[in-house]
Every structure is written in C-alpha cells, then in structure tokens.
Amino acid sequence: MCGIVGYIGHRNAVSVLIQGLEHLEYRGYDSAGIACLNRSSHAIEVVKEKGKLAALKNLLAGRDLSAHAGLGHTRWATHGEPSRLNAHPHLDNSKRLAIIHNGIIENYAALKDELKAKGFRFYSQTDTEVAVNLIACYYSRSTGLVEAVLKAVKRMEGYFAFALISREEPDRLIAFKRSNPLVIGFGQQENFLASDVSALLPYTNRFLYLEDDEYAVLTARTVEVFDLKTRKPVKRRPVEIQWTIAEAQKGGYSHYMLKEIYEQPAVVEEIIKNQVKPGGRIEFERMSAGYRAKLRKIRRVYAVSCGTAYHAAIVGQYMLEKYARIPVEVAVSSEFRYEDPVLNSEDLVVVISQSGETADTLAALRIAKQKKALTLAIVNVVGSTLAREADFVIYTHAGPEIGVASTKAYVAQLATMISVTIFMARLRRKSPEAELRSLVSEFKKLPAACEKTLELAKSIDRCARKHSHRKNFLYIGRGYNYPTALEGALKLKEISYAHAHGYAAGELKHGPIALIDNEQPVICIAPHSKTYAKMVSNIQEIKARDGIVIAIGTAGDDALDDMADDFFAIPKMSEIFSPILAVIPLQLFAYKVSVLNGRDVDQPRNLAKSVTVE
Ligand code: F6R
C-alpha cells in the first residue's frame, strides 16, 4: 500500500526522500512524488509522476532542488486512477501546505461539497486533496498548523495517517495517525517519519511508533508526540530495531523473492534458537505466568488472518487439533470481522500476520478484545500495531520481507505454529511427552531439510520451462498439505498472473475433475502421510484422464516418481513438518514461471505488501 517518508534536518531532503521511497517500493504502488521545503525560496516544490520511481527520478534529474525538509510518497490508488494528478503530495489551493496520506477518508465527498461551496477548487479525484484543503480552511497564522490539523481531523471519518509541511512554518513536520501505521525515526539533529521502518534503516534504528489518534510535531532537533483527546504530551520510549540494511537488500540475488526463499533454512534456524530451549522446552520471550495461566484455561482457538497467513492458520489448525486436542476454527479476517463471532474469555484468538498492519486482521483483533477473548499475535514486524495491541505477541523473526509475495514469512509462521503446538500440547497435557520430545528433536533437523529441498531448484527450473506458457494450474493436497495446495496456487497466480486454483484433493471428484485433459497440469502434494493412499488414488484418476501430474513426494517414493510426469522429492520427516518442506518447490516453481513470463516478481501488478485499507 502507499508509502510515507518525511524528513527534516541537515541533509538534502530530496535524496533522503528518494532513498526512503526506494526502500518502500516493495509495498506496491502506482505513482510517486515528493514535496520539498526550501528555506530561502519560501516555497513548496512538488514533483510527482505516474508509474515507478524511475519516472520520478527522471523528472528530478533536470532539477536542482535542495531542501532541509520534505515529504515523499508512493501511492496505491484508492480514490481515482493512477495518474500524475492523483499522485501525492497534494497542495492546498493557496499552495501553503503539502500533504501525503495513507488510508481512506470515508466522508470525503461530503467534505468536498462543503469546501466547494466555500470556493475551494479540486484538481484531483483524491480524498487527500480534500484533507489538505480542509486543513487549509482552518489554517491561519494566528491559529497555527497544529490547531488547524486538529480541527480538520475532528471532521474526518475513516482510517488514515498523514504528514504535512507548511511554507509558513518551515521548521516543522506534522504527522497524524489513525489506524494506518506511522513511525518516527530519531537521528542526530535530524528526524524522520515513515510508514514502515525499512525506509529509515539507512539512517537510524531508533523508532517510535505512533498509536491511533496521536499526532507528532518534528523539528530537526525535537520530536513531540501528543494524544488527540487530552492534547497532553505522550511519553513513550523509542524501540531499537536490529534489522540491518543488508537484510533489506537483494544480496546478489536477482529478486528479493528468490533471496527470501533461500533465507528459509536460516529463518527456521533462528526460530528454533529463539523458541526451543535446552532440554527441549518451548518458551516464548516475555510470556508472563498470568498469560500462561489464561492459556491453560482456553477451550477453543480461532485463528484469523488473510491471504498467505490464512493458509498458515489452516496448517496451525491441523497441528493444534492433533497434538493439543483443542478445537480450532479458522477464519479469513475480512469475514470474521463482520460475522459477529461468538467469543468469550475462554476463547483464544490468534491473529497471524507478516506486517502486523493488515487492516482486516487488526479489526478482527479489536473485535476479539471487545468480546473479552484472550489474544495472541504471531507477527513478523517488531512493534507493529498487531504486536502492540494483542495480549501477547510471538515474533516470527524472519527479518524484513520485501518481495510482495510472502515466502519466508509463511515458513516462519508455520515453524512458529510448530512451537506453539508443542507448547500448548504440554500445557494441556494432551500428547505423550515422548512423542513431543521426538518432535522437538526432529524440529532441530528442519533447517537442514529445508536446505536440502532448495537443491531442487534446477530441476524445478526445467519443469517451469515446460509449463510456463500454460494459463491454468490446479493444486491438490490433503491434511497438512491442503493449505500447501492453496498457498502454491496463490503464489503462482499472484506473481505469474496464470490462473491457479488450490483444492482439497478429496474435492476433485466434486467438480474440478471436469477440467482434466492432456493440457491440464495438476500439482499434487503427496508426501507420506495418513492420507497418502488417497492422494495416490487421486493421482491415478488424473492420469486416467490424461492430466499432467507434477508431484511433490517423499524422497525414495519410486512409485509416485513413476506415476508422475515430474517428481520432486522432499526429505522424509514427520507429517507436521511436511507443509514447510513441500511449499519450497512450489515457491520456486511460481518464481521461475513468473521470471519466464517477464513479470515483475517482487512487485506484481495491483498488489501491495501491506494491506492497510479494507
Ligand atoms: C501473498 C501475501 C498476502 C498476505 C496478506 C496478509 O503472498 O503476501 O496474501 O499474506 O496480505 O498480509 P499480512 O501477513 O501482512 O497480514
């Protein structure tokens, strides 16, 4: 979704803004722009363009802009098509103010009519231009910018975060947050703003996340944060984030996605290091005895999330039900939030999210809290909103995930789910300790097994070459690998734009088998499991109808190898680990098909990394 960067300090703001926007490109966008404040000219210069940052940089190449403060934005269209006019920043009619904004102002149409009646003119289709003019409407030298912002915010409905500069108050940036993320970065005689920390990692690792309905005033030397309701200063310590800039760069790989696929063994290793303690105990940092006691009393779990994280939730359901013997319901956040779910204090609502900022998942968490359920967030981004608002957070420690298509964050969610499962099984005394111990020792072998699975890359390339021209793919799996089928299909469709559909293999006969002919590839995920024989029957049914079988199976499964047109072997491990191993070849397949079709692997069309609007 849209990216925000703000700067005030001793450097030339233009390069800070552009570099910051480069680090936010992964979020997905369709236009970009900057606004700069130059103390000597007393003017705000705005440069913006439709398309990628390269187009903006081309425009800037001929300009000699120097500025001590400014705002940068990458826009993902919500109101109005992607175009230069609709791109941010937006100026008010008098060109005194410039704004960048993420989110949606739901009552913008009524506000626009009101402003039009007062003589304001609008040049774009955006709600953002309405916001800046509304602020301008309340702005005078005597009231000052902060007062004008507060008056305007009172009139604005919806979910938004914005940053503002004024020609008349050139030594400050003003920022406001409601729902959409905004973080302040602290420097030496310079301060920064961004929608996520990756934009600011080259400059600082000290951050303060704004909470909802807080506003901030930044100068080069000071940062003040206030609560909207009380207007009192907020005293909160900045957090330190240990991600390095190197972690957020490509490191020799042709795409972030490929780098992130190859990081998976290390990600799993890190999770084991953090969560598996000597003697095989599972522990989660900072879990209090009180929270543990509440967990023990839980009678039902809801796992709520979106997209790839939803697939992790389904895997989690199978794990928890088998080993912790607790009923688990899985829901897509956008449904859960409007379903009026029946919840009480004996329910645990687990929200799973890479970004920790997904609007629907955040709404689901808030509903769960309102209904007094115990909440747990499994989140990658440290300090994100879900992490802050849940009763307890387990970080997945996957490092920054830049590719829009989630890979290592998914594997990290699954690995964390294994820890949570073993932990809950012990807490509830529902599985024999010997069995859990043996799972823990096998868990420690998982990073090496992931490494081994990555060796499939070359043969997967060959398979992708055979099929990259095709427009339709089916994915089937059962049990733990039914969600793997969903995830494999999602990966392929989002980055290659081919149609791909994941099914529970048992559903094949209930409809999709009609699609099978000699042009239809079916990716069959069939490692050894309790439903292996059923998967083999499904594969035979596909072969009997001349379908093309691409099988993922257990190493040494010669029978499956013989049956399939292409066979990819994953290491032999207990079933609970198979969704982590089986998804790796599917990620590699999707990646290669995308590259062969010349798609934008890391920033596929229409997609955003962090979905902060509904
Ligand atoms: C797909 C993908 C998305 C996200 C979804 C939830 O590759 O990345 O489906 O999984 O938008 O995002 P988070 O995990 O940030 O809540």
XYZ file of C-alpha atoms and ligand atoms in Angstrom:
630
model
C 0.000 0.000 0.000
C 1.013 3.630 -0.020
C 4.361 4.542 1.468
C 5.156 7.639 3.501
C 8.544 9.231 4.138
C 9.213 12.530 5.870
C 12.475 14.267 6.674
C 13.707 17.349 8.481
C 17.354 18.044 9.230
C 20.800 18.892 7.902
C 20.912 16.667 4.796
C 19.403 17.427 1.444
C 15.869 16.153 1.961
C 15.465 15.135 -1.681
C 17.958 12.284 -1.529
C 16.654 11.069 1.849
C 13.114 11.006 0.485
C 14.032 9.218 -2.715
C 16.144 6.653 -0.909
C 13.362 6.131 1.617
C 10.822 5.624 -1.166
C 13.127 3.100 -2.819
C 13.019 1.059 0.355
C 9.223 1.235 0.337
C 8.826 0.177 -3.298
C 8.141 -3.373 -2.169
C 4.840 -2.289 -0.638
C 3.405 -1.868 -4.123
C 2.468 1.467 -5.730
C 1.453 3.056 -8.992
C 2.770 6.621 -8.717
C 5.234 8.545 -6.590
C 6.082 12.088 -5.599
C 7.915 14.398 -3.253
C 7.308 17.859 -1.767
C 10.289 19.900 -0.606
C 10.611 22.921 1.585
C 13.344 25.325 0.783
C 14.032 27.945 3.448
C 15.476 30.510 1.042
C 12.778 30.373 -1.637
C 9.925 30.122 0.918
C 8.120 27.808 -1.448
C 6.983 24.213 -1.526
C 8.140 22.410 -4.644
C 6.168 19.336 -5.654
C 7.423 16.815 -8.187
C 5.339 13.724 -8.883
C 4.744 11.184 -11.603
C 2.657 8.167 -12.525
C 4.468 4.822 -12.593
C 7.603 3.631 -10.935
C 10.159 5.690 -9.033
C 12.411 5.713 -12.108
C 9.884 8.047 -13.757
C 10.011 10.410 -10.786
C 13.795 10.295 -10.740
C 13.854 11.200 -14.440
C 11.798 14.292 -13.683
C 14.090 15.202 -10.807
C 17.253 14.728 -12.861
C 16.911 18.103 -14.544
C 16.091 19.984 -11.318
C 18.384 21.499 -8.757
C 16.248 21.005 -5.677
C 17.783 21.491 -2.315
C 15.651 21.311 0.777
C 16.019 20.850 4.512
C 12.609 19.242 4.899
C 10.162 17.354 2.780
C 7.681 14.575 2.223
C 7.796 11.584 -0.119
C 5.019 9.218 -1.088
C 4.342 6.124 -3.127
C 0.635 5.847 -3.944
C -1.501 2.758 -4.389
C -4.680 4.072 -5.939
C -7.896 4.007 -3.919
C -9.711 7.205 -4.980
C -9.064 7.982 -8.630
C -6.926 6.246 -11.222
C -3.133 6.131 -11.028
C -2.026 9.427 -12.640
C 0.279 12.358 -12.050
C -2.658 14.499 -10.901
C -3.816 11.963 -8.349
C -0.296 11.202 -7.104
C 0.737 12.635 -3.725
C 1.846 15.077 -2.347
C -1.152 17.344 -2.737
C -1.125 21.098 -2.207
C -3.964 23.172 -0.851
C -5.399 25.874 -3.108
C -3.127 28.570 -1.712
C -0.036 26.339 -2.062
C 0.901 26.952 1.554
C 0.512 23.318 2.634
C 1.543 19.974 1.217
C 0.234 16.641 2.453
C 0.902 12.941 1.940
C -1.643 10.457 3.155
C -2.303 6.728 3.537
C -5.746 5.268 4.116
C -9.231 6.422 3.299
C -11.257 9.451 4.372
C -14.703 7.941 4.184
C -16.701 11.177 4.292
C -14.502 12.946 1.747
C -17.350 13.510 -0.727
C -19.436 15.493 1.788
C -16.385 17.480 2.892
C -15.533 18.190 -0.725
C -19.002 19.589 -1.407
C -18.731 21.761 1.662
C -15.334 23.097 0.602
C -16.516 23.649 -2.980
C -19.349 25.762 -1.626
C -16.718 27.881 0.123
C -14.893 28.390 -3.179
C -12.196 25.693 -2.964
C -11.236 24.069 -6.254
C -10.135 20.480 -6.761
C -7.785 19.196 -9.393
C -7.569 15.519 -8.498
C -10.072 12.785 -7.662
C -8.440 12.054 -4.314
C -9.701 12.250 -0.764
C -6.219 13.550 0.100
C -6.726 16.843 -1.700
C -9.914 17.276 0.314
C -7.952 16.738 3.536
C -5.299 19.327 2.747
C -7.875 21.932 1.793
C -9.905 21.209 4.885
C -6.794 21.830 6.983
C -6.087 24.980 4.951
C -9.627 26.115 5.615
C -8.875 26.141 9.367
C -5.326 27.452 8.996
C -4.265 30.991 9.786
C -1.065 32.470 11.172
C -2.781 33.036 14.482
C -4.155 29.503 14.889
C -1.054 27.731 13.590
C -0.813 24.473 11.752
C -1.269 22.074 14.649
C -4.563 23.661 15.633
C -5.770 23.542 12.033
C -4.882 19.857 11.772
C -6.730 19.036 14.975
C -9.845 20.864 13.823
C -9.757 19.113 10.463
C -9.170 15.672 11.965
C -12.306 16.090 14.054
C -14.256 16.375 10.814
C -12.585 13.472 9.031
C -14.048 9.958 9.221
C -12.191 6.803 8.278
C -8.724 5.398 8.720
C -5.704 7.411 7.771
C -2.230 8.582 8.541
C -0.792 11.721 7.058
C 2.142 14.105 7.174
C 2.120 17.764 6.398
C 4.503 20.640 5.742
C 3.772 24.338 5.599
C 5.596 27.101 3.763
C 4.780 29.368 6.703
C 6.147 27.031 9.362
C 9.151 25.638 7.511
C 10.916 24.226 10.567
C 8.411 21.507 11.396
C 6.692 18.432 10.050
C 3.296 17.499 11.450
C 2.040 13.936 11.423
C -1.205 12.303 12.484
C -2.142 8.632 12.785
C -5.458 6.828 12.951
C -5.234 3.141 12.105
C -2.671 3.354 9.300
C 0.896 2.850 10.501
C 3.321 5.719 11.054
C 6.697 5.566 12.709
C 9.122 8.292 13.750
C 12.864 7.730 13.322
C 15.293 9.572 15.608
C 18.562 10.961 14.235
C 21.230 13.443 15.342
C 19.911 16.908 14.558
C 17.545 15.309 12.081
C 14.335 13.373 12.391
C 12.358 11.130 10.111
C 8.882 9.805 9.500
C 7.793 6.735 7.594
C 5.005 4.272 7.113
C 7.433 1.479 7.920
C 10.887 1.230 9.357
C 12.577 -0.200 6.272
C 12.530 3.283 4.698
C 14.650 4.626 7.540
C 17.085 1.793 8.269
C 19.964 3.535 6.435
C 19.709 6.418 8.910
C 18.597 5.126 12.272
C 17.475 2.115 14.244
C 15.646 4.108 16.957
C 11.948 4.307 16.321
C 8.753 5.413 17.963
C 5.503 4.014 16.603
C 2.608 6.435 16.785
C -0.552 4.992 18.293
C -4.039 5.749 16.994
C -5.154 9.321 17.461
C -1.711 10.599 18.258
C -0.062 13.464 16.462
C 3.562 14.455 16.292
C 5.490 17.631 15.684
C 9.004 17.062 14.366
C 11.768 19.624 14.054
C 15.393 18.857 13.239
C 16.200 18.719 16.958
C 12.976 17.682 18.663
C 10.135 15.213 18.455
C 6.938 15.826 20.395
C 4.036 13.387 20.410
C 0.581 14.263 21.741
C -2.672 12.498 22.404
C -5.532 13.885 20.313
C -8.131 13.677 23.082
C -6.178 15.063 26.012
C -3.691 17.153 23.987
C -1.149 16.056 26.571
C 2.382 15.010 25.561
C 2.826 11.252 25.225
C 5.857 9.820 26.984
C 6.964 6.591 25.379
C 10.456 5.296 24.893
C 11.684 4.638 21.342
C 12.324 0.991 20.428
C 15.521 -0.259 18.830
C 15.137 -2.450 15.787
C 18.050 -4.702 14.968
C 17.276 -5.308 11.278
C 20.236 -4.287 9.175
C 20.065 -2.537 5.866
C 21.887 -5.534 4.321
C 18.993 -7.751 5.372
C 16.677 -5.464 3.463
C 18.739 -5.629 0.257
C 18.975 -8.195 -2.532
C 22.456 -9.501 -1.695
C 23.345 -10.786 -5.159
C 20.016 -12.479 -5.918
C 18.123 -11.305 -8.967
C 14.978 -10.731 -6.925
C 14.056 -10.237 -3.278
C 11.657 -13.156 -3.539
C 14.437 -15.533 -4.550
C 16.680 -14.255 -1.778
C 13.876 -14.722 0.705
C 13.179 -18.282 -0.477
C 16.855 -19.089 0.109
C 16.804 -17.490 3.547
C 14.229 -20.006 4.778
C 16.625 -22.518 6.352
C 18.198 -19.667 8.347
C 14.772 -18.330 9.329
C 13.733 -21.723 10.712
C 17.080 -21.997 12.495
C 16.520 -18.599 14.117
C 13.050 -19.591 15.304
C 14.405 -22.769 16.856
C 17.183 -20.752 18.505
C 14.619 -18.348 19.959
C 11.875 -20.732 20.972
C 13.432 -24.121 21.731
C 15.367 -24.058 24.988
C 17.826 -26.567 26.476
C 16.116 -29.833 27.308
C 13.598 -29.251 24.518
C 11.430 -26.811 26.466
C 9.473 -24.369 24.318
C 9.481 -20.823 25.634
C 8.299 -17.537 24.263
C 10.084 -14.372 25.268
C 8.325 -12.298 27.902
C 5.322 -14.611 28.386
C 4.053 -13.919 31.887
C 2.826 -16.548 34.318
C -0.579 -14.821 34.207
C -0.892 -15.151 30.440
C 0.242 -18.779 30.638
C -2.412 -19.476 33.225
C -5.070 -17.962 30.974
C -3.855 -20.076 28.057
C -4.282 -23.188 30.150
C -7.983 -22.395 30.585
C -8.701 -21.837 26.917
C -11.374 -24.117 25.452
C -11.316 -23.063 21.830
C -8.974 -21.295 19.402
C -9.841 -19.027 16.496
C -7.022 -18.467 14.002
C -7.710 -15.335 11.993
C -5.675 -13.884 9.137
C -5.564 -13.016 5.431
C -4.000 -14.462 2.280
C -0.866 -16.472 2.859
C -1.154 -16.001 6.615
C -4.627 -17.584 6.374
C -3.026 -20.673 4.872
C -0.642 -20.747 7.829
C -3.701 -20.588 10.082
C -5.202 -23.698 8.459
C -1.942 -25.604 8.942
C -1.989 -24.376 12.547
C -5.492 -25.735 12.972
C -4.411 -29.247 11.929
C -1.357 -29.099 14.201
C -3.164 -27.823 17.289
C -6.103 -30.171 16.932
C -3.845 -33.201 16.551
C -1.341 -32.536 19.321
C -3.029 -30.106 21.744
C -6.516 -31.603 21.239
C -8.163 -28.219 21.265
C -10.909 -27.250 18.807
C -9.699 -24.657 16.332
C -11.747 -22.552 13.964
C -10.070 -20.755 11.115
C -11.396 -17.557 9.606
C -10.423 -15.034 6.992
C -10.149 -11.699 8.814
C -12.414 -9.826 6.385
C -15.219 -12.328 7.113
C -14.572 -12.724 10.819
C -14.847 -9.009 11.472
C -18.391 -8.836 10.094
C -19.605 -12.276 11.213
C -20.486 -11.384 14.789
C -18.400 -14.310 16.066
C -19.423 -15.951 19.320
C -16.491 -15.345 21.634
C -15.792 -15.197 25.338
C -12.906 -15.232 27.757
C -12.381 -18.972 27.242
C -11.508 -18.392 23.596
C -8.062 -17.643 22.275
C -7.962 -15.567 19.106
C -4.675 -15.987 17.277
C -4.015 -13.362 14.630
C -1.260 -14.188 12.158
C 0.374 -11.520 10.056
C 3.706 -10.743 8.452
C 3.293 -6.973 8.502
C 1.284 -6.689 11.693
C -0.638 -3.885 9.974
C -3.274 -5.643 7.844
C -6.466 -3.621 8.308
C -8.900 -6.558 8.391
C -6.769 -8.562 10.804
C -6.412 -5.554 13.048
C -10.186 -5.093 13.058
C -10.582 -8.801 13.894
C -8.180 -8.450 16.812
C -10.070 -5.451 18.153
C -13.370 -7.333 17.961
C -11.809 -10.269 19.791
C -10.621 -7.938 22.542
C -14.001 -6.236 22.809
C -15.567 -9.662 23.299
C -13.046 -10.407 26.046
C -11.286 -13.240 24.235
C -7.640 -13.810 25.045
C -5.493 -12.721 22.097
C -2.182 -13.807 20.644
C -0.431 -12.218 17.674
C 2.064 -14.147 15.552
C 3.754 -11.325 13.731
C 6.965 -10.610 11.878
C 7.367 -6.851 12.165
C 8.555 -5.856 15.608
C 6.494 -3.109 17.207
C 3.744 -3.244 14.555
C 0.164 -2.446 15.524
C -0.998 -6.059 15.953
C 2.075 -6.755 18.048
C 1.309 -3.814 20.281
C -2.403 -4.411 20.659
C -2.554 -8.172 21.239
C -2.390 -9.532 24.783
C 0.763 -11.358 23.798
C 2.989 -11.417 20.727
C 5.269 -14.087 19.340
C 7.636 -12.680 16.749
C 8.466 -14.890 13.792
C 11.973 -13.441 13.385
C 12.009 -13.792 9.609
C 13.720 -10.423 9.066
C 12.358 -7.899 6.576
C 10.326 -9.486 3.800
C 10.488 -7.235 0.765
C 9.066 -9.386 -2.052
C 5.326 -8.762 -2.166
C 4.663 -12.497 -2.419
C 5.205 -13.899 1.013
C 7.649 -16.801 1.269
C 9.944 -16.786 4.279
C 7.317 -15.118 6.452
C 4.955 -18.037 5.667
C 7.563 -20.636 6.547
C 8.314 -18.674 9.715
C 4.601 -18.675 10.617
C 4.459 -22.443 10.127
C 7.611 -23.047 12.160
C 6.261 -20.821 14.937
C 3.000 -22.782 14.815
C 5.001 -25.953 15.469
C 6.435 -24.344 18.622
C 3.018 -23.086 19.692
C 1.551 -26.558 19.127
C 4.182 -28.318 21.222
C 3.850 -25.653 23.911
C 0.046 -25.944 24.025
C 0.143 -29.743 23.928
C 2.341 -29.700 27.032
C 0.298 -27.066 28.760
C -2.863 -29.097 28.239
C -1.084 -32.446 28.749
C -2.704 -33.788 25.641
C 0.125 -35.662 23.912
C 2.615 -38.135 25.330
C 5.780 -36.272 26.346
C 7.932 -38.834 24.496
C 6.157 -38.008 21.247
C 6.593 -34.257 21.816
C 10.273 -34.734 22.661
C 10.814 -36.613 19.480
C 9.075 -33.811 17.543
C 11.421 -31.281 19.150
C 14.498 -33.244 18.125
C 13.183 -33.585 14.593
C 12.348 -29.864 14.543
C 16.055 -29.164 15.018
C 16.765 -31.057 11.793
C 14.284 -28.964 9.825
C 16.725 -26.209 8.706
C 18.980 -28.818 7.077
C 15.960 -30.431 5.418
C 14.904 -27.028 4.029
C 18.440 -26.572 2.705
C 18.257 -29.983 1.007
C 14.884 -29.119 -0.527
C 16.341 -25.974 -2.081
C 18.617 -28.250 -4.122
C 15.534 -28.969 -6.241
C 15.847 -25.515 -7.828
C 17.488 -26.686 -11.073
C 15.018 -29.452 -11.805
C 12.145 -27.141 -10.948
C 13.510 -24.641 -13.470
C 13.300 -27.332 -16.134
C 9.739 -28.175 -15.172
C 8.757 -24.475 -15.142
C 10.157 -24.094 -18.664
C 7.879 -26.923 -19.872
C 4.780 -25.302 -18.405
C 5.355 -21.552 -18.229
C 3.131 -20.916 -21.263
C 0.095 -22.506 -19.617
C -2.711 -20.391 -18.265
C -4.399 -22.823 -15.855
C -2.979 -24.856 -12.997
C -4.624 -26.999 -10.367
C -3.024 -27.733 -6.996
C -4.264 -30.519 -4.763
C -3.309 -31.778 -1.323
C -4.801 -33.308 1.797
C -4.437 -32.734 5.531
C -1.466 -30.550 6.386
C -0.862 -30.129 2.677
C -4.311 -28.979 1.683
C -3.259 -25.455 2.724
C 0.030 -26.071 0.882
C -2.052 -26.526 -2.266
C -3.843 -23.232 -1.567
C -0.547 -21.471 -0.935
C 1.162 -22.922 -4.029
C -1.744 -21.739 -6.179
C -1.770 -18.289 -4.582
C 1.975 -17.876 -5.160
C 1.670 -18.800 -8.812
C -1.319 -16.603 -9.570
C -0.055 -13.521 -7.786
C 3.339 -13.380 -9.460
C 2.769 -15.047 -12.844
C -0.867 -13.956 -13.406
C -1.728 -17.504 -14.572
C -4.945 -18.853 -13.145
C -4.207 -21.331 -10.374
C -6.636 -22.982 -8.016
C -5.910 -24.972 -4.883
C -8.229 -27.765 -3.763
C -8.515 -30.334 -1.036
C -7.765 -33.405 -3.164
C -10.914 -35.122 -1.936
C -12.915 -32.389 -3.652
C -11.547 -33.284 -7.085
C -14.475 -35.569 -7.881
C -16.934 -32.919 -6.768
C -16.240 -30.649 -9.718
C -12.685 -29.802 -10.746
C -12.054 -33.213 -12.317
C -14.100 -31.899 -15.250
C -11.128 -29.700 -16.108
C -8.695 -32.589 -16.560
C -7.385 -33.251 -20.057
C -3.964 -33.531 -21.630
C -3.403 -29.781 -21.309
C -4.152 -29.535 -17.599
C -1.220 -29.582 -15.174
C -2.112 -30.676 -11.654
C 0.421 -30.108 -8.908
C -0.144 -32.939 -6.445
C 1.333 -32.589 -2.971
C 1.655 -36.145 -1.761
C 4.348 -36.749 0.823
C 3.988 -39.807 3.046
C 1.086 -39.180 5.402
C -2.013 -40.831 6.707
C -3.837 -39.828 3.519
C -1.045 -40.842 1.143
C -3.014 -43.758 -0.360
C -5.952 -41.419 -1.028
C -3.646 -38.974 -2.788
C -2.324 -41.813 -4.956
C -5.896 -42.668 -5.966
C -6.495 -39.030 -6.892
C -3.321 -39.009 -8.974
C -4.395 -42.170 -10.773
C -7.729 -40.568 -11.571
C -5.902 -37.616 -13.090
C -3.596 -39.864 -15.109
C -6.574 -41.891 -16.322
C -7.883 -38.693 -17.892
C -4.519 -37.792 -19.459
C -3.840 -34.952 -16.989
C -0.268 -33.760 -16.417
C 0.918 -34.705 -12.921
C 3.621 -32.688 -11.209
C 4.123 -34.431 -7.864
C 5.801 -33.400 -4.649
C 6.522 -36.523 -2.618
C 8.804 -38.081 -0.054
C 12.375 -38.936 -1.062
C 12.566 -42.560 -2.163
C 8.938 -42.796 -3.296
C 9.679 -44.563 -6.581
C 6.046 -45.483 -7.141
C 4.995 -41.824 -7.148
C 8.026 -40.930 -9.252
C 6.889 -43.492 -11.870
C 3.324 -42.259 -11.838
C 4.121 -38.554 -12.206
C 5.272 -36.607 -15.245
C 7.575 -34.636 -12.955
C 8.514 -35.653 -9.441
C 10.147 -33.541 -6.734
C 11.330 -35.287 -3.609
C 11.360 -33.611 -0.223
C 13.249 -35.109 2.747
C 11.463 -37.715 4.840
C 10.224 -36.197 8.104
C 7.146 -36.455 10.315
C 3.991 -35.164 8.680
C 3.836 -31.980 10.767
C 6.987 -30.700 9.027
C 5.838 -31.536 5.509
C 3.985 -28.247 4.755
C 7.231 -26.338 5.326
C 9.231 -28.596 3.045
C 6.537 -29.010 0.396
C 5.933 -25.315 -0.072
C 9.565 -24.653 -1.067
C 9.369 -26.314 -4.517
C 6.040 -24.545 -5.095
C 7.595 -21.163 -4.300
C 10.486 -21.928 -6.661
C 8.079 -23.042 -9.393
C 5.981 -19.873 -9.112
C 9.131 -17.752 -9.104
C 10.509 -19.354 -12.249
C 7.216 -19.210 -14.163
C 6.966 -15.523 -13.267
C 10.510 -14.797 -14.471
C 9.984 -16.745 -17.709
C 6.866 -14.674 -18.394
C 8.736 -11.432 -17.766
C 6.563 -10.469 -14.794
C 7.550 -8.059 -12.067
C 8.339 -10.762 -9.497
C 8.851 -8.545 -6.466
C 6.106 -6.054 -7.180
C 3.335 -7.856 -9.043
C 0.635 -5.701 -10.548
C -2.216 -4.468 -8.344
C -0.731 -5.963 -5.188
C 0.573 -4.265 -2.094
C 2.818 -5.712 0.570
C 0.946 -4.316 3.482
C -2.816 -4.071 3.066
C -3.691 -1.233 5.395
C -7.112 -0.477 3.896
C -10.143 -2.744 3.773
C 0.565 -13.319 -0.545
C 0.628 -12.349 0.518
C -0.654 -11.860 1.094
C -0.510 -11.630 2.600
C -1.776 -10.979 3.165
C -1.691 -10.785 4.663
O 1.841 -13.711 -0.947
O 1.676 -11.924 0.912
O -1.699 -12.730 0.815
O -0.248 -12.848 3.220
O -1.980 -9.741 2.548
O -0.638 -9.954 4.997
P -0.030 -9.928 6.456
O 0.621 -11.251 6.678
O 0.966 -8.807 6.437
O -1.164 -9.707 7.392
